[in-house]
Coordinates of C-alpha atoms in Angstrom, one line a residue:
M1 CA 0.9 27.5 -22.9
S2 CA -0.4 24.2 -21.2
L3 CA -0.3 21.3 -22.5
L4 CA -3.2 19.9 -20.6
T5 CA -6.5 21.9 -19.8
L6 CA -9.3 20.5 -18.2
D7 CA -12.3 23.2 -17.5
H8 CA -15.3 22.8 -15.9
A9 CA -15.1 18.9 -16.7
G10 CA -18.0 16.7 -15.1
L11 CA -18.4 13.7 -15.0
T12 CA -21.8 11.9 -14.3
I13 CA -21.8 7.8 -14.2
D14 CA -25.5 6.5 -14.0
D15 CA -27.1 9.4 -12.3
H16 CA -24.2 10.4 -9.9
R17 CA -22.1 12.6 -10.5
I18 CA -18.8 11.7 -10.0
L19 CA -16.5 15.1 -11.2
D20 CA -18.2 18.7 -10.9
G21 CA -16.3 21.5 -12.5
V22 CA -12.9 20.3 -12.5
S23 CA -10.7 22.7 -13.8
L24 CA -6.7 22.3 -13.6
S25 CA -4.0 22.4 -16.4
V26 CA -0.7 20.9 -16.8
A27 CA 2.5 22.2 -18.7
Q28 CA 5.5 20.3 -21.1
G29 CA 7.8 19.6 -18.8
E30 CA 6.0 20.3 -15.8
V31 CA 4.8 17.9 -12.6
L32 CA 1.0 18.1 -11.4
G33 CA 0.7 16.7 -8.5
L34 CA -3.3 15.9 -8.3
V35 CA -4.1 14.7 -4.2
G36 CA -7.1 13.9 -2.5
E37 CA -8.2 10.9 -0.9
S38 CA -10.0 7.6 -1.8
G39 CA -13.4 8.5 -3.4
S40 CA -12.1 12.0 -3.9
G41 CA -12.0 11.4 -8.3
K42 CA -8.6 11.1 -9.2
S43 CA -8.4 8.3 -11.3
L44 CA -11.7 9.3 -12.9
T45 CA -10.1 12.0 -13.7
A46 CA -7.1 10.6 -14.9
L47 CA -9.4 7.7 -16.9
S48 CA -11.7 11.0 -18.1
I49 CA -8.7 12.3 -20.1
L50 CA -8.1 9.0 -22.1
N51 CA -11.8 8.4 -22.5
L52 CA -11.0 4.9 -20.6
L53 CA -14.9 5.3 -18.6
P54 CA -17.6 2.4 -17.8
R55 CA -20.7 2.3 -19.9
G56 CA -23.2 4.8 -18.7
A57 CA -20.7 7.9 -18.1
R58 CA -20.9 11.0 -19.5
L59 CA -18.6 13.5 -19.5
S60 CA -19.0 17.1 -19.6
G61 CA -16.7 20.6 -20.2
R62 CA -13.4 20.2 -22.3
I63 CA -10.5 18.6 -22.0
D64 CA -7.9 19.9 -24.5
F65 CA -4.7 17.8 -25.0
D66 CA -2.1 19.7 -27.0
G67 CA -4.6 22.0 -28.9
T68 CA -7.4 19.0 -29.6
A69 CA -10.8 18.8 -27.5
L70 CA -9.8 14.8 -27.0
S71 CA -13.5 14.4 -26.1
A72 CA -14.6 15.7 -29.8
L73 CA -12.7 12.4 -30.8
S74 CA -13.7 9.5 -31.8
E75 CA -12.4 5.9 -30.0
R76 CA -10.9 5.2 -33.5
E77 CA -8.7 8.7 -32.7
M78 CA -8.5 8.5 -29.2
T79 CA -6.3 4.7 -29.8
R80 CA -4.1 6.8 -31.3
R81 CA -3.5 9.2 -29.1
R82 CA -3.1 6.4 -26.0
G83 CA -0.1 5.5 -25.4
A84 CA 1.7 7.5 -28.1
E85 CA 1.1 11.0 -26.9
I86 CA -0.2 9.7 -23.6
G87 CA 0.7 7.3 -21.1
M88 CA -0.5 5.7 -18.1
I89 CA 1.6 4.0 -15.2
F90 CA -1.6 2.0 -13.2
Q91 CA -1.5 1.4 -8.8
E92 CA -1.2 -2.1 -9.1
P93 CA 0.8 -3.3 -12.1
M94 CA 0.5 -6.8 -11.7
T95 CA -3.5 -6.5 -12.7
A96 CA -2.6 -3.8 -15.2
L97 CA 0.0 -6.7 -16.5
N98 CA -1.3 -10.1 -18.9
P99 CA 0.3 -12.9 -16.2
L100 CA 0.5 -14.6 -19.6
M101 CA 2.9 -12.4 -21.7
T102 CA 6.4 -12.0 -20.6
I103 CA 7.4 -8.7 -20.2
G104 CA 9.3 -7.9 -23.1
D105 CA 6.9 -8.4 -25.4
Q106 CA 3.9 -6.8 -22.8
V107 CA 6.6 -3.7 -23.9
A108 CA 6.5 -4.5 -27.7
E109 CA 3.2 -4.4 -27.9
T110 CA 2.3 -0.8 -27.8
I111 CA 5.4 -0.6 -30.6
R112 CA 3.9 -2.8 -32.7
I113 CA 0.7 -1.4 -32.5
H114 CA 1.2 1.9 -32.7
K115 CA 4.4 2.3 -35.2
G116 CA 3.8 -1.8 -37.2
W117 CA 7.0 -2.9 -36.9
G118 CA 8.0 -7.0 -36.8
R119 CA 8.3 -8.8 -33.4
G120 CA 11.4 -9.4 -33.7
R121 CA 12.6 -5.4 -33.7
A122 CA 10.2 -4.3 -31.3
L123 CA 11.6 -6.5 -28.9
R124 CA 15.2 -5.0 -29.2
S125 CA 13.2 -1.4 -28.8
A126 CA 11.7 -3.0 -25.8
G127 CA 14.8 -4.4 -24.7
D128 CA 16.1 -1.0 -24.7
I129 CA 13.4 0.6 -23.0
L130 CA 13.7 -1.7 -20.4
A131 CA 17.3 -1.2 -19.7
Q132 CA 16.5 2.5 -19.5
V133 CA 13.7 2.1 -16.5
G134 CA 16.3 0.1 -14.6
L135 CA 15.9 -3.4 -15.8
P136 CA 18.5 -4.3 -18.4
S137 CA 18.5 -7.6 -19.6
E138 CA 21.8 -9.4 -18.0
K139 CA 20.1 -8.3 -14.6
V140 CA 16.1 -9.8 -16.0
S141 CA 15.7 -11.3 -18.8
P142 CA 12.6 -9.7 -20.8
S143 CA 11.4 -13.4 -21.3
R144 CA 10.3 -13.5 -17.6
Y145 CA 6.8 -12.7 -16.8
P146 CA 5.4 -11.0 -13.9
H147 CA 4.9 -12.9 -11.6
E148 CA 8.6 -13.8 -11.4
L149 CA 9.5 -10.5 -10.7
S150 CA 9.2 -7.8 -7.4
G151 CA 6.3 -5.3 -6.9
G152 CA 9.1 -2.7 -7.2
Q153 CA 10.0 -4.6 -11.1
R154 CA 6.6 -5.0 -11.9
Q155 CA 6.2 -1.3 -11.8
R156 CA 9.0 -0.6 -13.8
V157 CA 7.6 -2.5 -16.6
G158 CA 4.2 -0.6 -16.3
I159 CA 6.2 2.3 -16.7
A160 CA 8.3 1.0 -20.1
M161 CA 4.6 0.3 -21.8
A162 CA 3.6 4.0 -20.4
V163 CA 7.1 5.5 -22.0
A164 CA 7.8 3.4 -24.9
L165 CA 6.9 5.7 -27.6
G166 CA 8.5 9.2 -25.6
P167 CA 4.7 10.5 -24.5
K168 CA 4.4 14.3 -24.1
L169 CA 2.3 13.4 -20.8
L170 CA 2.3 10.4 -18.3
I171 CA -0.3 10.3 -16.0
A172 CA 1.0 8.4 -12.8
D173 CA -1.8 7.2 -10.5
E174 CA -0.7 5.9 -7.1
P175 CA 2.6 4.0 -8.9
T176 CA 4.7 3.4 -5.7
T177 CA 1.2 2.9 -2.9
A178 CA 2.4 -0.5 -1.8
L179 CA 6.2 0.1 -2.5
D180 CA 8.5 -0.4 0.4
V181 CA 10.3 3.2 0.9
T182 CA 13.8 2.5 -1.1
T183 CA 11.9 1.0 -4.2
Q184 CA 9.1 3.8 -3.7
A185 CA 12.6 6.2 -3.9
Q186 CA 13.7 4.8 -6.7
I187 CA 10.6 5.1 -8.8
L188 CA 10.1 8.7 -7.7
A189 CA 14.0 9.4 -9.1
L190 CA 13.2 7.2 -12.4
L191 CA 9.8 9.2 -12.9
A192 CA 11.7 12.4 -12.4
E193 CA 14.4 11.8 -14.8
L194 CA 12.3 10.4 -17.9
T195 CA 10.1 13.8 -16.9
K196 CA 13.7 15.3 -17.8
T197 CA 15.0 13.8 -20.3
L198 CA 12.1 13.2 -22.7
D199 CA 11.1 16.4 -21.7
M200 CA 7.0 15.2 -20.6
A201 CA 4.9 16.3 -18.5
L202 CA 3.7 14.2 -15.2
L203 CA 0.1 14.3 -13.8
L204 CA 1.6 12.3 -10.3
I205 CA -1.7 11.3 -8.7
T206 CA -1.2 10.5 -4.9
H207 CA -2.9 10.7 -1.5
D208 CA 0.9 11.3 0.1
L209 CA 1.6 14.9 0.4
G210 CA 5.4 13.8 0.9
I211 CA 5.6 12.7 -2.7
V212 CA 3.9 15.5 -3.8
S213 CA 7.1 18.0 -1.9
S214 CA 9.6 16.2 -3.6
M215 CA 8.3 15.4 -6.9
A216 CA 5.9 18.7 -8.0
D217 CA 6.3 22.1 -9.7
R218 CA 2.2 22.8 -8.1
V219 CA -0.6 20.6 -6.7
A220 CA -4.1 20.8 -7.2
V221 CA -6.2 19.0 -4.0
L222 CA -9.2 17.3 -5.4
H223 CA -12.1 16.4 -2.9
A224 CA -15.6 15.4 -3.6
G225 CA -15.0 15.8 -7.2
R226 CA -13.7 19.6 -7.2
V227 CA -11.0 21.0 -7.2
V228 CA -10.6 23.2 -3.9
E229 CA -7.4 24.3 -4.2
T230 CA -4.2 24.8 -6.6
G231 CA -0.9 26.3 -6.8
P232 CA 2.9 26.1 -6.3
T233 CA 3.6 22.8 -4.5
G234 CA 5.7 25.0 -1.3
A235 CA 2.5 27.8 -0.9
V236 CA -0.2 25.9 -0.8
L237 CA 2.1 23.4 1.6
A238 CA 3.5 25.5 3.6
A239 CA 0.1 27.9 3.7
P240 CA -2.9 26.2 2.5
R241 CA -5.9 27.9 2.8
Q242 CA -8.9 25.7 2.1
A243 CA -9.8 23.6 5.2
Y244 CA -9.6 20.8 3.6
T245 CA -5.9 20.9 2.4
R246 CA -5.5 21.8 6.1
Q247 CA -6.9 18.5 6.9
L248 CA -5.3 16.5 4.8
L249 CA -1.7 18.1 6.0
A250 CA -2.6 17.6 9.3
A251 CA -3.7 14.2 8.6
T252 CA -0.1 13.8 7.0
L253 CA 1.5 14.8 10.4
H254 CA -0.5 13.5 12.8
R255 CA 0.8 11.1 15.3
P256 CA -2.0 9.5 17.9
Q257 CA -1.9 10.3 21.9
R258 CA -0.5 7.2 23.2
I259 CA 0.5 6.6 27.3
A260 CA 3.5 4.5 27.5
R261 CA 2.8 1.2 29.5
A262 CA 5.7 -1.2 28.9
G263 CA 6.8 -2.4 31.7
S264 CA 9.5 -5.6 32.5
D265 CA 6.8 -8.5 32.1
V266 CA 7.5 -10.3 28.8
L267 CA 4.8 -11.3 27.5
L268 CA 6.4 -12.6 23.7
S269 CA 9.9 -14.0 23.4
V270 CA 11.3 -14.9 20.0
E271 CA 14.4 -16.9 21.0
H272 CA 17.2 -17.8 17.2
V273 CA 13.9 -18.2 15.0
V274 CA 14.8 -19.7 11.6
R275 CA 12.3 -19.9 8.2
D276 CA 13.5 -21.8 5.9
Y277 CA 11.0 -22.2 2.6
A278 CA 11.8 -24.7 -0.3
L279 CA 12.1 -24.0 -3.9
P280 CA 11.7 -25.5 -6.8
R281 CA 13.9 -28.5 -7.7
R282 CA 16.2 -27.3 -10.9
G283 CA 16.1 -30.9 -12.1
L284 CA 14.1 -34.6 -11.7
F285 CA 17.3 -35.5 -10.3
A286 CA 18.5 -32.6 -8.7
P287 CA 18.9 -31.6 -5.3
P288 CA 16.3 -30.1 -2.5
Q289 CA 17.1 -26.2 -2.1
S290 CA 15.8 -23.5 0.0
V291 CA 15.8 -20.0 0.6
R292 CA 16.3 -18.9 4.3
A293 CA 13.6 -15.8 4.8
V294 CA 14.1 -15.6 8.6
D295 CA 17.7 -16.2 9.8
D296 CA 18.9 -16.5 13.5
V297 CA 15.9 -13.7 15.0
S298 CA 15.2 -13.2 18.6
F299 CA 13.3 -10.3 20.5
V300 CA 10.9 -9.7 22.8
I301 CA 7.7 -7.7 23.4
R302 CA 6.8 -6.6 26.8
R303 CA 3.0 -6.3 28.0
G304 CA 1.7 -3.1 26.7
E305 CA 4.2 -2.4 24.4
S306 CA 4.1 -1.4 21.0
V307 CA 6.9 -2.7 18.3
G308 CA 7.4 -1.5 15.0
L309 CA 9.3 -4.0 12.5
V310 CA 10.2 -2.5 9.6
G311 CA 12.1 -3.6 6.5
E312 CA 11.8 -3.6 2.6
S313 CA 10.2 -6.2 0.6
G314 CA 12.0 -9.2 0.8
S315 CA 13.3 -8.7 4.3
G316 CA 11.5 -11.6 6.2
K317 CA 8.7 -9.4 8.4
S318 CA 5.8 -11.3 7.6
S319 CA 7.5 -14.6 7.1
L320 CA 8.7 -13.6 10.6
A321 CA 5.0 -12.7 12.0
R322 CA 3.7 -16.0 10.2
A323 CA 5.9 -17.8 12.2
I324 CA 5.1 -16.2 15.6
V325 CA 1.7 -16.4 14.9
G326 CA 1.9 -20.2 14.4
L327 CA 0.7 -19.9 10.6
D328 CA 4.1 -21.0 10.1
R329 CA 6.7 -23.2 12.2
P330 CA 9.9 -22.2 12.1
Q331 CA 13.1 -24.6 11.8
A332 CA 14.8 -24.0 14.4
G333 CA 14.4 -21.6 17.9
R334 CA 11.5 -20.9 19.8
V335 CA 8.2 -18.7 20.0
R336 CA 7.3 -18.2 23.8
M337 CA 3.6 -16.4 24.7
G338 CA 4.6 -16.2 28.5
A339 CA 5.5 -19.3 29.4
V340 CA 3.6 -21.6 26.3
E341 CA 6.1 -22.1 23.6
I342 CA 4.6 -22.5 20.0
G343 CA 6.9 -23.9 17.6
P344 CA 8.7 -27.9 16.5
A345 CA 9.0 -28.1 19.9
G346 CA 5.8 -27.0 21.3
G347 CA 3.4 -26.9 18.9
G348 CA 0.8 -24.0 21.0
T349 CA -2.5 -24.5 22.3
T350 CA -5.5 -22.4 21.1
A351 CA -5.4 -20.9 24.4
I352 CA -2.5 -19.3 23.3
L353 CA -3.2 -18.1 19.7
R354 CA -6.3 -16.9 21.3
D355 CA -4.2 -14.3 22.6
M356 CA -2.4 -13.3 19.5
Q357 CA -4.9 -12.7 16.7
M358 CA -3.2 -10.5 13.2
V359 CA -4.3 -8.1 10.9
F360 CA -3.9 -8.4 7.8
Q361 CA -2.4 -5.5 4.8
D362 CA -5.6 -6.4 2.6
P363 CA -8.6 -6.5 4.8
Y364 CA -10.6 -7.8 1.9
G365 CA -8.7 -10.5 0.8
S366 CA -8.8 -12.0 4.6
F367 CA -12.4 -12.0 5.1
N368 CA -14.9 -14.2 3.3
P369 CA -17.4 -12.3 1.3
R370 CA -20.1 -14.9 1.3
H371 CA -20.3 -14.1 4.9
R372 CA -22.0 -11.3 6.7
V373 CA -20.0 -8.9 8.9
D374 CA -21.8 -10.5 12.7
R375 CA -20.2 -14.3 11.4
L376 CA -17.2 -12.7 10.2
V377 CA -16.2 -10.8 13.4
A378 CA -17.1 -14.2 15.4
E379 CA -14.4 -16.7 13.4
P380 CA -12.1 -16.1 16.7
L381 CA -14.5 -17.4 18.7
H382 CA -13.7 -20.9 18.2
L383 CA -11.0 -20.6 19.7
L384 CA -12.2 -20.2 24.1
G385 CA -13.1 -23.9 23.1
R386 CA -15.9 -25.2 26.1
D387 CA -15.7 -20.9 27.2
R388 CA -17.5 -20.7 23.6
P389 CA -20.1 -18.3 24.5
G390 CA -23.9 -18.7 23.4
A391 CA -25.9 -17.0 20.9
D392 CA -27.0 -13.8 23.0
E393 CA -23.6 -13.5 24.4
R394 CA -22.0 -14.0 21.0
S395 CA -24.1 -11.2 19.7
R396 CA -23.3 -8.9 22.4
R397 CA -19.5 -9.5 22.4
V398 CA -19.8 -9.0 18.2
A399 CA -21.7 -5.7 18.4
A400 CA -19.2 -4.5 21.9
A401 CA -16.3 -5.3 19.4
L402 CA -17.6 -3.0 16.4
E403 CA -18.5 -0.5 18.6
A404 CA -14.8 -0.5 20.2
V405 CA -13.5 0.3 16.9
G406 CA -15.7 3.0 15.2
I407 CA -18.7 0.9 13.4
S408 CA -22.1 1.0 14.2
P409 CA -23.9 -2.5 15.4
R410 CA -26.6 -2.3 13.3
M411 CA -24.3 -2.9 9.9
A412 CA -22.9 -6.3 11.4
D413 CA -26.1 -7.7 8.9
R414 CA -24.3 -6.1 5.5
Y415 CA -21.6 -8.2 3.5
I416 CA -17.6 -6.9 3.6
H417 CA -17.8 -5.8 -0.2
E418 CA -20.3 -3.1 1.2
F419 CA -18.1 -0.7 3.2
S420 CA -14.9 1.4 2.5
G421 CA -11.4 0.4 3.1
G422 CA -11.1 2.1 6.1
Q423 CA -14.3 0.4 7.6
R424 CA -13.2 -2.7 6.5
Q425 CA -9.5 -2.1 8.0
R426 CA -12.0 -1.3 11.3
I427 CA -13.8 -4.7 11.2
A428 CA -10.6 -7.0 11.5
L429 CA -9.8 -5.1 14.3
A430 CA -12.9 -5.6 16.0
R431 CA -12.4 -9.6 14.7
A432 CA -9.1 -9.3 16.5
L433 CA -10.3 -7.8 19.5
I434 CA -13.4 -10.3 20.1
V435 CA -11.4 -12.4 22.3
E436 CA -9.5 -9.7 23.7
P437 CA -6.1 -10.7 22.6
E438 CA -2.6 -9.2 24.7
L439 CA -1.5 -9.6 21.3
I440 CA -2.2 -8.0 18.3
V441 CA 0.3 -8.7 14.7
L442 CA -0.6 -6.1 12.5
D443 CA 1.2 -6.9 8.7
E444 CA 1.1 -3.5 6.7
A445 CA -2.4 -3.3 8.1
V446 CA -2.4 0.9 7.1
S447 CA -0.1 0.9 3.8
A448 CA -3.0 1.0 1.5
L449 CA -5.2 3.5 3.6
D450 CA -5.6 7.6 2.7
V451 CA -3.9 9.7 4.9
S452 CA -6.8 10.5 7.0
I453 CA -8.2 7.0 7.2
R454 CA -4.7 6.2 8.7
A455 CA -4.9 8.8 11.0
Q456 CA -7.9 7.7 12.3
I457 CA -6.7 4.0 12.7
L458 CA -3.8 5.0 14.3
D459 CA -5.6 6.6 16.7
L460 CA -7.9 3.5 17.2
L461 CA -4.8 1.4 18.1
A462 CA -3.0 3.8 20.4
D463 CA -6.6 4.4 22.4
I464 CA -6.6 -0.1 21.8
S465 CA -3.0 0.1 23.8
N466 CA -4.1 2.8 26.4
T467 CA -7.0 1.4 27.8
R468 CA -6.6 -2.7 27.2
G469 CA -2.9 -2.6 27.5
V470 CA -3.0 -4.3 24.4
A471 CA 0.8 -5.1 23.2
L472 CA 0.7 -4.1 19.2
L473 CA 4.0 -5.6 16.3
F474 CA 3.5 -3.1 14.1
I475 CA 5.0 -4.4 10.6
A476 CA 5.1 -1.3 8.1
H477 CA 7.5 0.1 5.4
D478 CA 6.5 3.5 6.5
L479 CA 8.5 5.6 8.7
H480 CA 6.3 8.2 9.7
V481 CA 3.9 5.5 10.8
V482 CA 6.1 3.4 13.0
R483 CA 7.2 6.8 14.5
A484 CA 3.8 7.4 15.1
I485 CA 3.0 4.5 17.0
T486 CA 6.0 2.6 18.5
D487 CA 7.6 2.9 21.5
R488 CA 11.2 0.5 19.9
V489 CA 11.9 -0.3 16.4
L490 CA 13.3 -3.7 14.9
V491 CA 15.0 -3.2 11.4
M492 CA 15.2 -6.6 9.5
K493 CA 17.6 -7.0 6.6
D494 CA 18.1 -9.9 4.7
G495 CA 16.0 -12.3 7.4
R496 CA 18.3 -10.7 10.2
I497 CA 17.9 -7.8 12.7
V498 CA 20.5 -5.5 11.5
E499 CA 19.3 -2.7 14.1
E500 CA 17.0 -1.9 17.1
G501 CA 16.0 0.3 20.1
E502 CA 13.6 3.1 20.9
T503 CA 11.9 4.1 17.8
G504 CA 12.6 8.0 18.0
D505 CA 16.0 7.0 18.6
V506 CA 16.7 4.8 15.7
L507 CA 15.1 6.9 13.5
S508 CA 16.9 10.1 14.6
R509 CA 19.8 8.7 14.5
P510 CA 20.2 5.3 12.7
R511 CA 23.8 3.9 13.3
H512 CA 23.7 0.6 10.5
P513 CA 23.9 1.8 6.6
Y514 CA 21.0 0.3 5.9
T515 CA 19.0 1.6 8.4
Q516 CA 20.3 5.2 7.2
A517 CA 19.5 4.3 3.8
L518 CA 15.4 3.7 4.6
V519 CA 15.4 7.0 6.8
A520 CA 17.0 8.8 4.0
A521 CA 14.7 7.0 1.3
T522 CA 11.6 8.1 3.0
P523 CA 10.1 11.4 1.1
T524 CA 9.4 14.1 3.6
L525 CA 6.9 17.1 4.2
A526 CA 9.3 20.6 4.3
R527 CA 8.9 23.1 7.2
A528 CA 4.8 23.2 7.1
A529 CA 1.9 24.0 9.6
G530 CA 4.4 25.6 12.1
G531 CA 6.7 22.1 12.5
E532 CA 8.9 19.9 11.6
A533 CA 8.1 16.7 9.8
G534 CA 9.8 13.6 10.0

């Protein structure tokens, strides 16, 4: 018997049809993977189950949970079930957690509301639950605040809040999207363990078919508000019946066509770079302390070459990238672009910084939302100094840069919030390309994108590399992406490069134990679509 059943569930928000006849079921103890691209209705399906919908939303059809029609319940009755019988883990724990409350109080809050316990008793129970999800008090005190934790630790707090009362159903909405592969593996293993020990049903919402392949008993594929295919995970992924499912599978396995253009001419040279960050003083007269984020790192990138930089969160990847492009100055070592040095001894020039551009993980956060796209894309032109073009040439260059990344120049008068995530990343690439750089540094530039959008961006990067000979430093935690787009890979741990070599060799036959752990933690699709994913 199904614990949760959606029978032709529909959702309309302000006359916009979001869900259209969604039917699916989850049995007790079962893991159902709900997959689809952004905008397909995955998250709103979850919010419809919990009846956490915005004003103007209208539900139709039937949603039954444990023999009760949820849509017929009052808000007071739904409040009693949320948390107690149905728990939810949200995609971004930092925004889901209260920054003004300790993690112990936030887990205890659920217990106090539903069980009526006093604060002391609830906090003791919260400590036990935090320990159950891998946050024992001797390592992570319940008195700490969310900003004092890593991304993986914050996600564990979100899980602790969701399972505090032992719900029958757990809904996990993209619980590992922004996590590195080893932390992701830990979170997925924790969810699998909790599902077994608590005999919960798990509705796992994700766009990663590798995760679904390793976690889910069954899968439902959602497209444009409709379930287009459902069935046992192995059967659906091995022989998808619907074109949309085949499209998702192909995008997951996609590798762009790249031309190996790297020669012997060194473009970027990083020599013994060290980057320290100051820590807060422990007392008024305490000596200053620092943490070493980058520790004696050396490597080169040749013209036209694509190099991957991988490692866990906190390994020093982004700190190294910021030192390379001149946003941070290293305490020691040298960064040279051609013959010009950027660093303590050099300082760099606008000419050399013009030859390096950076694309950040969150394109929306890297743009000024008050400016239109034409101004945003044209921003790097100030680096040209006296060669900065006039108004007509500036408009031509903006249009050419947008066309190069597949954005119509007619959209240049729009604001950045009017674009999708994939379009924003394309605009970020256009901004980087407008000064025709020789090197683009991409810091987790595709980590939050759907698989089909990610495939398009990778194709675009490959085309830029093939046609313009632009070198790429591609920072990522997704080894599938690194394998698809890079010639060589550097593996970083605790601020040091622990392994490097040709991408295929390093990821297929890793020598260092840390690299072996990264490869082992990466979820992979089983043999599907006639080939082995890897």
